[in-house]
Amino acid sequence: MNTEIIEFMEALKARTPGESEFHQAVEEVVETVWDVYNANPRYKKAKILERMVEPERVVMFRVPWVNDRGEVEINRGYRVEFNSAIGPYKGGLRFHPSVNLSILKFLGFEQTFKNSLTTLPMGGGKGGSDFNAKGRSDNEIMRFCQSFMTELSRHIGPNTDVPAGDIGVGGREIGYLFGQYKRIRNEFTGVLTGKGTNWGGSLIRPEATGFGAVYFVEHMLHEMKKEVKGMTFSVSGFGNVAWGVVKKINELGGKVVTISGPDGYIYDAEGITGEKVDYMLELRATNNDIVSPYAEEFGAEFVAGKKPWERKVDVALPCACENELNEEDAKQLIANGVQMVAEVSNMGCTAEAAFLMTEKTVFAPGKAVNAGGVAVSGLEMSQNSMRYSWTEKEVDDRLRIIMKDIHDTCVRYGKKGEKVNYIQGANVGGFVKVADSMLDQGVV
Ligand code: 2IT
């Protein structure tokens, strides 16, 4: 690493001690955009990168609520409004016990570049809480969501900041959050995305992250003169994102042989198809956060406490959470002859794993691969503004165009000889648009 980057990172770490995930996300971007940054004296003079790593605003708040036993519980809520240079803050809410400021800052930072890549006018933001939904009743989840929104509602709005779902926040939670916002503000607006289709949600939003990821993988494979048909895939997680990925791979004639949970992974040599895909939704609805019941239901193999990356496949798709695939996993995948790894989770691979896979195989980062989710959120905002809904086909066609555009951007900024460096392509492509917009808008 060059000394200027080392100095930049040291200054950042001194100002944000302990925020290791945030440092990891910033370092990856800074390393890849540094040459572009250096080549443009206007960026340097305006301290664009220094401003980009400082969120425009961070809100942290108390979320008190009463559980079913009548006891008071207290969680912590957050909204990181990272960058509004190209549009209102936009990004999901994560409810998970691991949530802390570092994780939400990394996610908000990444979201800024991802949203820029989508071609739609959305800034970057992220929020959430350390709330653990495991074992909670539906009423408890509702009361928690209502308390969370009572405070969050002061900070968001359809032209200010538009949250959506992420891990632990799906259609049910968005419903409770939306109901409370509407009640407090007496306004029916597109303040959240991922809404139910009866009340302003977009068709294809639940599928969008997974479908978009597979469209992106198709373009990556085409670049290598290959196709999804006939390939085997390992997928991690079993939530909304993994579900959309499995559905689309099946449609295109590929075979998914793994899904996973915090308890271990499933290996289903027959492929996860038909009713097994619907069963993923049932598993998620139980709120138990374990994948092992799949093995009992369908007679597949369950490997406790392990990750799916030890299995031989053509393409690996991490779809669960950050840093779920490390250097050891990457070495194992490469030794087993993997042809491609595409992150569907945000920063699903450690920096070492991402570096190794970029060198030895074909690798693409989450901010490009998973951008279909927020892209369809952007399309939901457009439909809400028009007070109109597009058909499934209209939304899906737009999603396909957007994923192709993102892939083209990665190739434009990342092609080196025969290979595409997707990390470089996505970071530079996302960065330039935000940086130029910040320059246009002066020192704010
Ligand atoms: O990581 C992501 O892009 C999301 N969780 C979706 C964000 C959104 O606003 O739809």
mmCIF file with all atom_site columns, C-alpha atoms and ligand atoms in Angstrom, residues 90-92 111 114 126 162-166 193 205 346 370 373-374 377, ligand 1:
data_model
loop_
_atom_site.group_PDB
_atom_site.id
_atom_site.type_symbol
_atom_site.label_atom_id
_atom_site.label_alt_id
_atom_site.label_comp_id
_atom_site.label_asym_id
_atom_site.label_entity_id
_atom_site.label_seq_id
_atom_site.pdbx_PDB_ins_code
_atom_site.Cartn_x
_atom_site.Cartn_y
_atom_site.Cartn_z
_atom_site.occupancy
_atom_site.B_iso_or_equiv
_atom_site.pdbx_formal_charge
_atom_site.auth_seq_id
_atom_site.auth_comp_id
_atom_site.auth_asym_id
_atom_site.auth_atom_id
_atom_site.pdbx_PDB_model_num
ATOM   1  C CA . LYS A 1 90  ? -31.551 5.474  0.923  1.00 0.00 ? 90  LYS A CA 1
ATOM   2  C CA . GLY A 1 91  ? -30.757 2.138  2.498  1.00 0.00 ? 91  GLY A CA 1
ATOM   3  C CA . GLY A 1 92  ? -32.078 -0.632 4.664  1.00 0.00 ? 92  GLY A CA 1
ATOM   4  C CA . GLN A 1 111 ? -24.612 1.895  0.127  1.00 0.00 ? 111 GLN A CA 1
ATOM   5  C CA . LYS A 1 114 ? -23.944 0.934  -4.631 1.00 0.00 ? 114 LYS A CA 1
ATOM   6  C CA . LYS A 1 126 ? -28.358 2.628  6.713  1.00 0.00 ? 126 LYS A CA 1
ATOM   7  C CA . VAL A 1 162 ? -36.154 6.450  2.733  1.00 0.00 ? 162 VAL A CA 1
ATOM   8  C CA . PRO A 1 163 ? -35.371 3.281  4.723  1.00 0.00 ? 163 PRO A CA 1
ATOM   9  C CA . ALA A 1 164 ? -36.183 -0.294 3.642  1.00 0.00 ? 164 ALA A CA 1
ATOM   10 C CA . GLY A 1 165 ? -35.489 -3.803 4.917  1.00 0.00 ? 165 GLY A CA 1
ATOM   11 C CA . ASP A 1 166 ? -32.243 -5.679 5.489  1.00 0.00 ? 166 ASP A CA 1
ATOM   12 C CA . THR A 1 193 ? -39.727 0.755  0.436  1.00 0.00 ? 193 THR A CA 1
ATOM   13 C CA . ARG A 1 205 ? -39.129 -6.012 -4.696 1.00 0.00 ? 205 ARG A CA 1
ATOM   14 C CA . ASN A 1 346 ? -22.692 -6.857 1.734  1.00 0.00 ? 346 ASN A CA 1
ATOM   15 C CA . ASN A 1 370 ? -26.614 -7.076 -4.857 1.00 0.00 ? 370 ASN A CA 1
ATOM   16 C CA . GLY A 1 373 ? -32.508 -4.792 -4.288 1.00 0.00 ? 373 GLY A CA 1
ATOM   17 C CA . VAL A 1 374 ? -32.038 -1.098 -3.739 1.00 0.00 ? 374 VAL A CA 1
ATOM   18 C CA . SER A 1 377 ? -36.538 0.207  -4.081 1.00 0.00 ? 377 SER A CA 1
HETATM 19 O O1 . 2IT B 2 .   ? -28.185 -3.630 1.341  1.00 0.00 ? 1   2IT B O1 1
HETATM 20 C C1 . 2IT B 2 .   ? -29.125 -3.184 0.649  1.00 0.00 ? 1   2IT B C1 1
HETATM 21 O O2 . 2IT B 2 .   ? -28.928 -2.672 -0.445 1.00 0.00 ? 1   2IT B O2 1
HETATM 22 C C2 . 2IT B 2 .   ? -30.485 -3.289 1.196  1.00 0.00 ? 1   2IT B C2 1
HETATM 23 N N1 . 2IT B 2 .   ? -30.643 -3.829 2.282  1.00 0.00 ? 1   2IT B N1 1
HETATM 24 C C3 . 2IT B 2 .   ? -31.641 -2.725 0.446  1.00 0.00 ? 1   2IT B C3 1
HETATM 25 C C4 . 2IT B 2 .   ? -31.764 -1.260 0.686  1.00 0.00 ? 1   2IT B C4 1
HETATM 26 C C5 . 2IT B 2 .   ? -33.003 -0.620 0.097  1.00 0.00 ? 1   2IT B C5 1
HETATM 27 O O3 . 2IT B 2 .   ? -33.159 0.585  0.349  1.00 0.00 ? 1   2IT B O3 1
HETATM 28 O O4 . 2IT B 2 .   ? -33.783 -1.264 -0.595 1.00 0.00 ? 1   2IT B O4 1
#
